[in-house]
Tab-separated table of C-alpha atoms and ligand atoms in Angstrom:
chain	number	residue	atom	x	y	z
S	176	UNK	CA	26.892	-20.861	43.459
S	177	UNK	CA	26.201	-19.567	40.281
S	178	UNK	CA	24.525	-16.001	40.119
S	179	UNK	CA	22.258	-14.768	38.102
S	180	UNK	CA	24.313	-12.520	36.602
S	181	UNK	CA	27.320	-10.185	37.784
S	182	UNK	CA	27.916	-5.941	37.156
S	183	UNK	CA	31.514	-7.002	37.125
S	184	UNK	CA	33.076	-6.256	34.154
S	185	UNK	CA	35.561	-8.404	32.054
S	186	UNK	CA	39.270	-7.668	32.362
S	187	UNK	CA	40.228	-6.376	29.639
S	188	UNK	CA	37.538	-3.637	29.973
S	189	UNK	CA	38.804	-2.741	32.894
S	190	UNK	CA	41.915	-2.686	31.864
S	191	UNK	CA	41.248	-0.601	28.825
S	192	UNK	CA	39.014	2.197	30.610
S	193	UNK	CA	42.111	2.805	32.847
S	194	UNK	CA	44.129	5.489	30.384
S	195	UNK	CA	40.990	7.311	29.922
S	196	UNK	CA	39.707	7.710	33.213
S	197	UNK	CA	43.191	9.201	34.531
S	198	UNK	CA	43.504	11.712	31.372
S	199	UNK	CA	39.861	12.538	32.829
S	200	UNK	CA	40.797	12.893	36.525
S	201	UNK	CA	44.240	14.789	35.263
S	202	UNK	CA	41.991	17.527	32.846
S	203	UNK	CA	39.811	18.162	35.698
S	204	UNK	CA	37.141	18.140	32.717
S	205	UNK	CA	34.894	15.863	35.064
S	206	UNK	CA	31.342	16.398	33.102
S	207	UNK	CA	30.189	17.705	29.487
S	208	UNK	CA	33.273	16.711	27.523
S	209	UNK	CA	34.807	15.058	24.739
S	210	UNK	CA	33.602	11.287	26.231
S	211	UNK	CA	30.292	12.409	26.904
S	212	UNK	CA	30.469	13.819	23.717
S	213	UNK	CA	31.615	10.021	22.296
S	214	UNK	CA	29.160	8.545	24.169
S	215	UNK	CA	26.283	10.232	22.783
S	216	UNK	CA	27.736	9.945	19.146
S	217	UNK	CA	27.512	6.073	19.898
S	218	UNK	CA	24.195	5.739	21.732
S	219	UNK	CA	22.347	7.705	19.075
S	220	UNK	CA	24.262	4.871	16.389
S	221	UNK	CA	22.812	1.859	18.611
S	222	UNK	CA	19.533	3.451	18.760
S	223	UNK	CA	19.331	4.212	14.693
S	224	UNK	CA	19.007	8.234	16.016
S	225	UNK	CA	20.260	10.930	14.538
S	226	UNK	CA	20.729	12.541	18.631
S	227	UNK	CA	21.563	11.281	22.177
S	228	UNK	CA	21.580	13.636	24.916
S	229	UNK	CA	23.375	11.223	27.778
S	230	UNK	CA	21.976	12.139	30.725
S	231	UNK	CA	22.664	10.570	34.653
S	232	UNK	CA	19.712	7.962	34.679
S	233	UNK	CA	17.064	5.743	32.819
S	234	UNK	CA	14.725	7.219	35.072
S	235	UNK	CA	15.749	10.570	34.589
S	236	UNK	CA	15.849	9.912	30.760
S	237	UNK	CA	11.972	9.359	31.065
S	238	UNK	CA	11.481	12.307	33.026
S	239	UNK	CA	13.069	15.118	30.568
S	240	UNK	CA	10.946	13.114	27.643
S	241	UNK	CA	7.844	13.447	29.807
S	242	UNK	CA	8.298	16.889	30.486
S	243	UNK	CA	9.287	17.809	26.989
S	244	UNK	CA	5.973	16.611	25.842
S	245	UNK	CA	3.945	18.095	28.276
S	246	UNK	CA	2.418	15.407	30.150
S	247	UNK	CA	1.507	17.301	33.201
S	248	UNK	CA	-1.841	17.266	34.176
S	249	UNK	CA	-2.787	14.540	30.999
S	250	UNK	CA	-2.626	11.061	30.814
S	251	UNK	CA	0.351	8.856	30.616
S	252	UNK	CA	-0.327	4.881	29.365
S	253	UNK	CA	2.430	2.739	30.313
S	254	UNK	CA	2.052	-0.989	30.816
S	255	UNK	CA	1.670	-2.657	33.965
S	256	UNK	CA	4.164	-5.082	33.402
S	257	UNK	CA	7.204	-2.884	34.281
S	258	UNK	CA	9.795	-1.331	36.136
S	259	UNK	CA	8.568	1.204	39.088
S	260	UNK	CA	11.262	4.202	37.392
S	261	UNK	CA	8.878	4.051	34.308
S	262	UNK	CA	5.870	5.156	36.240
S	263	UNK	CA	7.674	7.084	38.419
S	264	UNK	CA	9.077	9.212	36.012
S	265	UNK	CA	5.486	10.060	34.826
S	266	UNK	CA	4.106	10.910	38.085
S	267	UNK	CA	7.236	13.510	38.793
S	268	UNK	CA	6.733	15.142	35.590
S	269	UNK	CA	2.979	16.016	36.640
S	270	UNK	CA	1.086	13.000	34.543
S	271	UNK	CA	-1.231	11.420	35.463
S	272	UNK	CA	-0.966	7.053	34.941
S	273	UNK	CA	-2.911	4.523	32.946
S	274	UNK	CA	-1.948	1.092	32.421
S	275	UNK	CA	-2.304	-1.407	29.864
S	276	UNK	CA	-1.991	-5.078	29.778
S	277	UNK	CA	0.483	-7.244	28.640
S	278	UNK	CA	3.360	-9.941	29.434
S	279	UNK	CA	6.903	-9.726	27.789
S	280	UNK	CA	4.676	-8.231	25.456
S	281	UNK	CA	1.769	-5.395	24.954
S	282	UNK	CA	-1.317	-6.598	24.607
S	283	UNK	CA	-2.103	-4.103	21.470
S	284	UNK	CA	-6.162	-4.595	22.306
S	285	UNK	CA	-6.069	-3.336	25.516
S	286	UNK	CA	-3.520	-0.060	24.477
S	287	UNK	CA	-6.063	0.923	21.747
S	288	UNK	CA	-9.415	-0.019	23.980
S	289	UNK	CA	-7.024	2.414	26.696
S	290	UNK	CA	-6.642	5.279	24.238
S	291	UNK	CA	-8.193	8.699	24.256
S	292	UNK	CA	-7.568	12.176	23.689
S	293	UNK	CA	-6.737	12.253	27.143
S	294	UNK	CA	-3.489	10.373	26.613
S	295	UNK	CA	-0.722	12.827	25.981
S	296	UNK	CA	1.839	9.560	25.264
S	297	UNK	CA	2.131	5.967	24.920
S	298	UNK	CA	5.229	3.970	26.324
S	299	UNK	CA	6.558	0.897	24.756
S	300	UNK	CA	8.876	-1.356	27.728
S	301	UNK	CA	11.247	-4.017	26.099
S	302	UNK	CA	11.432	-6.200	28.582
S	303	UNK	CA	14.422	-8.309	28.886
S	304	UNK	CA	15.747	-6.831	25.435
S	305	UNK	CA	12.778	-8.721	23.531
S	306	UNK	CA	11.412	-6.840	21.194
S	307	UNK	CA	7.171	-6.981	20.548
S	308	UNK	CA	6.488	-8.409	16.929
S	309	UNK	CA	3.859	-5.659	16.814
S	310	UNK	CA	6.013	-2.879	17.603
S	311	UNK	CA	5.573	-1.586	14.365
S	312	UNK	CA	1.666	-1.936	14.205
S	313	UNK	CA	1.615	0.032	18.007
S	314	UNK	CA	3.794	2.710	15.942
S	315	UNK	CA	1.117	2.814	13.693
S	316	UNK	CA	-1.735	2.722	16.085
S	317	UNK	CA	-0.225	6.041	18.311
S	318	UNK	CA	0.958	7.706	14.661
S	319	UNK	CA	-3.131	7.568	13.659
S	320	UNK	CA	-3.542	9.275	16.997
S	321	UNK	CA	-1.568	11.314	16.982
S	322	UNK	CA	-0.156	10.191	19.955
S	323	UNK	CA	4.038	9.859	20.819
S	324	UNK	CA	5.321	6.630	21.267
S	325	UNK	CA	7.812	6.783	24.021
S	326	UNK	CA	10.258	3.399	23.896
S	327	UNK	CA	11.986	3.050	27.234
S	328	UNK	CA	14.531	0.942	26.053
S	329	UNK	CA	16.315	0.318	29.395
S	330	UNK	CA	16.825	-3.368	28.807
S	331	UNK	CA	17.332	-3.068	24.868
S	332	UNK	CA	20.995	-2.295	24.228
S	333	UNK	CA	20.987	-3.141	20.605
S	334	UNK	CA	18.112	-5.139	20.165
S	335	UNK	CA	16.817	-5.232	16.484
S	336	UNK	CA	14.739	-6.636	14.176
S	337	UNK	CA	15.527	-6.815	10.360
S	338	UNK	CA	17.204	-3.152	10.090
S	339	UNK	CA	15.171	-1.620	12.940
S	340	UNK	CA	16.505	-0.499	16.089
S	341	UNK	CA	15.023	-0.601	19.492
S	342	UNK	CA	15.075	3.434	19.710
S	343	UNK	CA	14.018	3.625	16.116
S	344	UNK	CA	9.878	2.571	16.917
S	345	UNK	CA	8.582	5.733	18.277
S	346	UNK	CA	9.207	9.510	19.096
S	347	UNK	CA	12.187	9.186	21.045
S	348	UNK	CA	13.596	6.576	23.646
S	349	UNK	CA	14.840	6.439	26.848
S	350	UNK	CA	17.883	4.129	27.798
S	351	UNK	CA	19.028	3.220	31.426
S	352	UNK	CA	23.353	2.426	31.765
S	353	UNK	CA	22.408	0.944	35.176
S	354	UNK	CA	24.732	-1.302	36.807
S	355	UNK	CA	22.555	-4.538	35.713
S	356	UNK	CA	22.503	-3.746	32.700
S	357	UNK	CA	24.591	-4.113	29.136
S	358	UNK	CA	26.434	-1.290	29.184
S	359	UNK	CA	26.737	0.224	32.680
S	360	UNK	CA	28.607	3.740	32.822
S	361	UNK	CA	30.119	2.924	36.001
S	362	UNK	CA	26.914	2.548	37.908
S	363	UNK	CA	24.631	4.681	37.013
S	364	UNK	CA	23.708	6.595	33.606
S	365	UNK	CA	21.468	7.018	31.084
S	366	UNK	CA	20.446	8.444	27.460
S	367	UNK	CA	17.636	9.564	25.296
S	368	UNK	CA	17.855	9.324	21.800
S	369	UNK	CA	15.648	10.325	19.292
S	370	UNK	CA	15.377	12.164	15.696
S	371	UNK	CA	13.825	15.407	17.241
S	372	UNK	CA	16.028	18.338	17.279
S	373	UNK	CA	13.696	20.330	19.411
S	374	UNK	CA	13.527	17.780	21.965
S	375	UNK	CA	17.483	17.511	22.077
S	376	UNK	CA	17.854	21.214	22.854
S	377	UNK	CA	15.419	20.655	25.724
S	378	UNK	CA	17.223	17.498	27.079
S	379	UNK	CA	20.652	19.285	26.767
S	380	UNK	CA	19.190	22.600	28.422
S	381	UNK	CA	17.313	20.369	31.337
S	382	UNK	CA	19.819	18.095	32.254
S	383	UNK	CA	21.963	21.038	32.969
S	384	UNK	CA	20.129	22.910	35.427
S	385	UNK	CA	17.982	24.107	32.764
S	386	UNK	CA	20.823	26.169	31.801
S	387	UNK	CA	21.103	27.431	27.912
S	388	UNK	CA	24.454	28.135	25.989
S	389	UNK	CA	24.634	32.003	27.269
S	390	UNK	CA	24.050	30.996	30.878
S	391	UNK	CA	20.564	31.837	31.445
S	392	UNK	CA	18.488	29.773	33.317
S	393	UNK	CA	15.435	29.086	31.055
S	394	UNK	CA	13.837	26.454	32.032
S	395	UNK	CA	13.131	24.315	34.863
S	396	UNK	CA	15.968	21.621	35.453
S	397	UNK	CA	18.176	19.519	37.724
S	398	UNK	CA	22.091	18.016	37.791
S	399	UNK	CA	21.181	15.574	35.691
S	400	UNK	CA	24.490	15.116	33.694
S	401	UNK	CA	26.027	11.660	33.101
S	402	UNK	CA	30.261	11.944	34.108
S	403	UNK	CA	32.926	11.870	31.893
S	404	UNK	CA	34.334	8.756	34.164
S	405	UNK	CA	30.741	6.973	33.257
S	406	UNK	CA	30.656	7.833	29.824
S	407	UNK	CA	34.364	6.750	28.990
S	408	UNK	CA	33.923	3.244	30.845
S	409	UNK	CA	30.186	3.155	28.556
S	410	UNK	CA	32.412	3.929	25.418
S	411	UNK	CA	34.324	0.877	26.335
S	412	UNK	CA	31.341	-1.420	26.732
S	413	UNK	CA	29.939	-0.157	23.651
S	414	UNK	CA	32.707	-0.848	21.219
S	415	UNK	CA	32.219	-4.514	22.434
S	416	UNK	CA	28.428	-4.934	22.114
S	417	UNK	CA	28.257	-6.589	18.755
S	418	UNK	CA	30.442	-8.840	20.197
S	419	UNK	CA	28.975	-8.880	23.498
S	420	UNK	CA	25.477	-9.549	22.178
S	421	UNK	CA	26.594	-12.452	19.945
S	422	UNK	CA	27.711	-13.837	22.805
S	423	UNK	CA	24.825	-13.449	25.249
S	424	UNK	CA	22.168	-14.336	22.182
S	425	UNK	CA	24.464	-17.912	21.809
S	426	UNK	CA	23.673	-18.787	25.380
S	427	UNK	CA	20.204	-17.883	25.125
S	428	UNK	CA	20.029	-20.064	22.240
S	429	UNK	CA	22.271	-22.745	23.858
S	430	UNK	CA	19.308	-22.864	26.963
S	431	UNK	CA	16.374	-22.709	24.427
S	432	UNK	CA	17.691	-25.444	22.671
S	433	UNK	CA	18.182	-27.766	26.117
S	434	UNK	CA	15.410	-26.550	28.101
S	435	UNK	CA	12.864	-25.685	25.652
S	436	UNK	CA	9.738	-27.968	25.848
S	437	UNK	CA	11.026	-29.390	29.007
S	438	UNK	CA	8.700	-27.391	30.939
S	439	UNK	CA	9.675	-24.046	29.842
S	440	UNK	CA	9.045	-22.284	26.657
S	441	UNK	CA	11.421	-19.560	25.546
S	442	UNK	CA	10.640	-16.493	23.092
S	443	UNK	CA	10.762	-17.417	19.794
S	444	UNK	CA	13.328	-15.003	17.844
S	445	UNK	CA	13.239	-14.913	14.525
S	446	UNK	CA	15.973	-15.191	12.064
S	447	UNK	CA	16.752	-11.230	11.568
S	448	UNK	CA	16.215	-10.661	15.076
S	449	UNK	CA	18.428	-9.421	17.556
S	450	UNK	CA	18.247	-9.511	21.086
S	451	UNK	CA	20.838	-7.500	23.513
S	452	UNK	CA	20.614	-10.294	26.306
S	453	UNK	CA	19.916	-8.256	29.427
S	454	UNK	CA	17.974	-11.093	30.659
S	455	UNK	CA	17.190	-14.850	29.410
S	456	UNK	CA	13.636	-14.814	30.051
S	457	UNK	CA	11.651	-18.085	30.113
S	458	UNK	CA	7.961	-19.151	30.974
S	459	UNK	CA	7.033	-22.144	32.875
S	460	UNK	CA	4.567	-24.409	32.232
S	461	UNK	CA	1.146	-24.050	33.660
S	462	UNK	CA	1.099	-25.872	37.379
S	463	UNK	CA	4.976	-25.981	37.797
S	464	UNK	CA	5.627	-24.462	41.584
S	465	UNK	CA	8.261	-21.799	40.643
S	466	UNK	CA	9.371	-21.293	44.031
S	467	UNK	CA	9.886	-24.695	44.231
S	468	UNK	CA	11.543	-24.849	41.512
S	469	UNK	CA	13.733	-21.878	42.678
S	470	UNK	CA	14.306	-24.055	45.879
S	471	UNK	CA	15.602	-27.425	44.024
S	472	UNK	CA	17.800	-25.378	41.490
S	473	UNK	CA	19.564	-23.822	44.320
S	474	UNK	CA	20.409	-27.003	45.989
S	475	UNK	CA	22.292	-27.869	42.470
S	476	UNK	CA	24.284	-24.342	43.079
S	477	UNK	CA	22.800	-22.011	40.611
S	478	UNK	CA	20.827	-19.229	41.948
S	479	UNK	CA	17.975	-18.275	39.795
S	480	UNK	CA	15.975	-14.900	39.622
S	481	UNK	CA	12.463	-14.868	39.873
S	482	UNK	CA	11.534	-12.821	36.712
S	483	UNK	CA	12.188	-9.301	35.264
S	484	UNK	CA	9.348	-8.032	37.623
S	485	UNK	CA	7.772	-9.884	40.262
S	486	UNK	CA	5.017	-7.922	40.946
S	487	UNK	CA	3.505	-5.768	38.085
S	488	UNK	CA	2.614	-2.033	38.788
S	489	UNK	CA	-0.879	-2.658	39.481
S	490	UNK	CA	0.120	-4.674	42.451
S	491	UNK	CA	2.699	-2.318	43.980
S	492	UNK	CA	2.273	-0.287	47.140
S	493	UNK	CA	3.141	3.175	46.062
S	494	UNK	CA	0.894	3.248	43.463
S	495	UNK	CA	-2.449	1.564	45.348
S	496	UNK	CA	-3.809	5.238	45.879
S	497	UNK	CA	-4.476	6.108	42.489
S	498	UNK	CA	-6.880	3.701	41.651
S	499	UNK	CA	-5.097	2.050	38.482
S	500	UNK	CA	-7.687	-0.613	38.715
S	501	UNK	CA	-6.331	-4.771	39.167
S	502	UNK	CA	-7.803	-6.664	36.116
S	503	UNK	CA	-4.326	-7.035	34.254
S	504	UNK	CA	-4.556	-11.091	33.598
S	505	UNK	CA	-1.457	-11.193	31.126
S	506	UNK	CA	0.655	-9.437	33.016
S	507	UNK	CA	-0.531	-11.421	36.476
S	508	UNK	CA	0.275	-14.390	34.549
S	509	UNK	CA	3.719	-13.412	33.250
S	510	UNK	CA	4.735	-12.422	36.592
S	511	UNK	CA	3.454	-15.506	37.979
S	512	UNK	CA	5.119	-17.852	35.469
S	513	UNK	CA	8.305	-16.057	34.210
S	514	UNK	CA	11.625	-16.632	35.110
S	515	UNK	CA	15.180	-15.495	34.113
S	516	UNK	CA	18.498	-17.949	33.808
S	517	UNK	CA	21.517	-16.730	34.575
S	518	UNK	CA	23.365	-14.522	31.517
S	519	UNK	CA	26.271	-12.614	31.404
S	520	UNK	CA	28.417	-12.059	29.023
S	521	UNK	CA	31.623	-13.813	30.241
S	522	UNK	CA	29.605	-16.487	31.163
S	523	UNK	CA	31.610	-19.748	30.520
S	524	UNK	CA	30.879	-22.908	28.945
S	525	UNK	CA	31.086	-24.751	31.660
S	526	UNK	CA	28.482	-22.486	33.768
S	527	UNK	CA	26.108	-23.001	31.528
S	528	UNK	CA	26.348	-26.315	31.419
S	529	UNK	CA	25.510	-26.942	35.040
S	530	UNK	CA	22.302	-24.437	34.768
S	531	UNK	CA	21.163	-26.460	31.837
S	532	UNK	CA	21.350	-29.784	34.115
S	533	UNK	CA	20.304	-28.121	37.623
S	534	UNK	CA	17.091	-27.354	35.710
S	535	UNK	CA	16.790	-30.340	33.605
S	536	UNK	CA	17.113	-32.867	37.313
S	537	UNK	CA	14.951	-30.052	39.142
S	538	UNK	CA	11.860	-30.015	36.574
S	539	UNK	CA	12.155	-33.755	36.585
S	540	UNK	CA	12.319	-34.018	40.386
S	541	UNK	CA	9.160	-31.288	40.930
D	95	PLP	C1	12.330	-0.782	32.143
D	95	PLP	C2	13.121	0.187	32.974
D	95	PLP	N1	12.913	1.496	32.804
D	95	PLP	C3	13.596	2.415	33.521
D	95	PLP	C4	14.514	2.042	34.457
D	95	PLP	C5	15.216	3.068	35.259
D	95	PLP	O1	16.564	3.189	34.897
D	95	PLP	P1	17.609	3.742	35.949
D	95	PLP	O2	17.798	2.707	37.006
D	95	PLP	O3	18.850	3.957	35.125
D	95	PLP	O4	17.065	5.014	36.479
D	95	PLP	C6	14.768	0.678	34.683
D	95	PLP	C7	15.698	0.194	35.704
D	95	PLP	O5	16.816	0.135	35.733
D	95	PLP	C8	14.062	-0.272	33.917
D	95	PLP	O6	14.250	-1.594	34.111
């Protein structure tokens, strides 16, 4: 069967992460050195930042910029159409949640019908890696209100358009080195970067049991440190991405090209775009049975995922307390409709091949 994607990484990563993870285990320097150090130094590059504080989680990322700003007790928008961690990182910081519409996109209407002076910050989710065409417009919009724009970039490993970097929209963003995604710091990990020098001394103090450089506990914080073993294997990944995205974005472009109009429709990217390829997302036409679909796809041996989120937040369990209200159509409708071929980035031509036909015989068999 072919997966939808696999953590594993390509030989010759492994095999070049192997010096520095025994200098590592032999220095006994297991956190807050010269790799994390590295890392940071290239995370803040891929973002277009002038900082990156690496830290041990996406979700923890969110959590020291959410506290930083001073959410508690105020309003947090985030859209609907996302991953649980982005909510969740809100709520533990003391906010309180709104959501907004949208698919693989904000719907920019219903942010600015959402805003108020109630809403201490605005995030931005790029799903899949795909950046919003209005990106710079909701910039604009949360700049007039003077409102931070919080990018969780989790999926966005050096997405771009023209000569600006996912991380370079708003206030800061947050980055997850999860084991799905791009770059994947061994299993876990994650990064904010931003241009803010007072929110980089926070980060550094809070991921460190809110710990400052003479010892003192100053503030409220946790173990929230990324490892030196994470951040060398990251450092790794990273001096591939280029590459790595090239890659990706030519298989993405090798599926648009066969599958497009044939009852799917893909993104359209423009010329100076850049996508990092966490996920090939794709939406099917109205009235085709995606399960279905799912089902006859399978029985040609490729396994596909349903979509980057099945069920938006409105519709989740956890959250049906809080009365976030269920009148989200866009994002009901991505979720519906979406779905995700298989991408990674070793991937080989002759994979591809056979999801390109297992879908082609499938659609025409529905
Ligand atoms: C959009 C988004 N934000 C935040 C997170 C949380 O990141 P992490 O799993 O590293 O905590 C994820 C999930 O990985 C995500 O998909």
């Amino acid at each position: 069967m072919i997966p939808p994607f696999t953590p594993a990484l390509p030989e010759p990563y492994v095999r070049a992460v192997m010096p520095a993870i025994e200098q590592i285990l032999r220095s006994g320097k297991l956190v807050l050195g010269e790799h994390t150090t590295a890392f940071e130094a290239a995370a803040a590059a891929m973002a277009g930042s002038a900082h990156a504080v690496a830290v041990n989680s996406g979700t923890t990322a969110l959590e020291i910029i959410f506290r930083a700003i001073g959410v508690r007790d105020r309003v947090v928008l985030v859209p609907t159409n996302t991953n649980y961690a982005t909510a969740a990182a809100a709520l533990q910081a003391g906010a309180r949640l709104r959501l907004y519409d949208g698919g693989l996109y904000p719907d920019l209407a219903d942010v600015e019908h959402r805003l108020d002076s109630d809403v201490a910050a605005v995030v931005v989710v790029h799903i899949g890696g795909y950046l919003s065409p209005d990106l710079a417009r909701l910039a604009g919009m949360c700049a007039q209100a003077g409102i931070p724009l919080i990018e969780d970039a989790a999926h966005a490993h050096g997405s771009r358009t023209g000569e600006i970097r996912a991380g370079s929209f708003g206030y800061t963003a947050a980055w997850s080195f999860f084991t799905t995604k791009v770059i994947s710091t061994g299993g876990e990990g994650g990064a904010i970067t931003t241009n803010a020098p007072d929110l980089v001394t926070t980060a550094r103090t809070a991921r460190d049991q809110g710990k400052d450089r003479t010892g003192f506990h100053v503030m409220a914080g946790s173990s929230w440190r990324m490892t030196e073993i994470g951040a060398a294997i990251g450092l790794v990944q990273f001096s591939h991405l280029d590459r790595d995205r090239h890659i990706r974005r030519t298989v993405i472009d090798r599926y648009s090209r066969y599958l497009g109009g044939h009852g799917l429709t893909f993104p359209a990217l423009a010329a100076d775009e850049d996508v990092s390829g966490h996920k090939c997302v794709a939406v099917l036409e109205q009235g085709i049975d995606r399960d279905r679909l799912r089902h006859l796809v399978a029985e040609r041996g490729v396994v596909l995922a349903r979509g980057v989120y099945d069920q938006p937040l409105h519709r989740q369990p956890v959250f049906a307390d809080l009365g976030l209200g269920d009148v989200f159509p866009a994002a009901d409708d991505f979720a519906a409709r979406h779905i995700c071929l298989p991408l990674w980035t070793a991937m080989d031509s002759a994979s591809i091949d056979r999801v390109i036909t297992a879908v082609t015989t499938s659609i025409n068999d529905l």
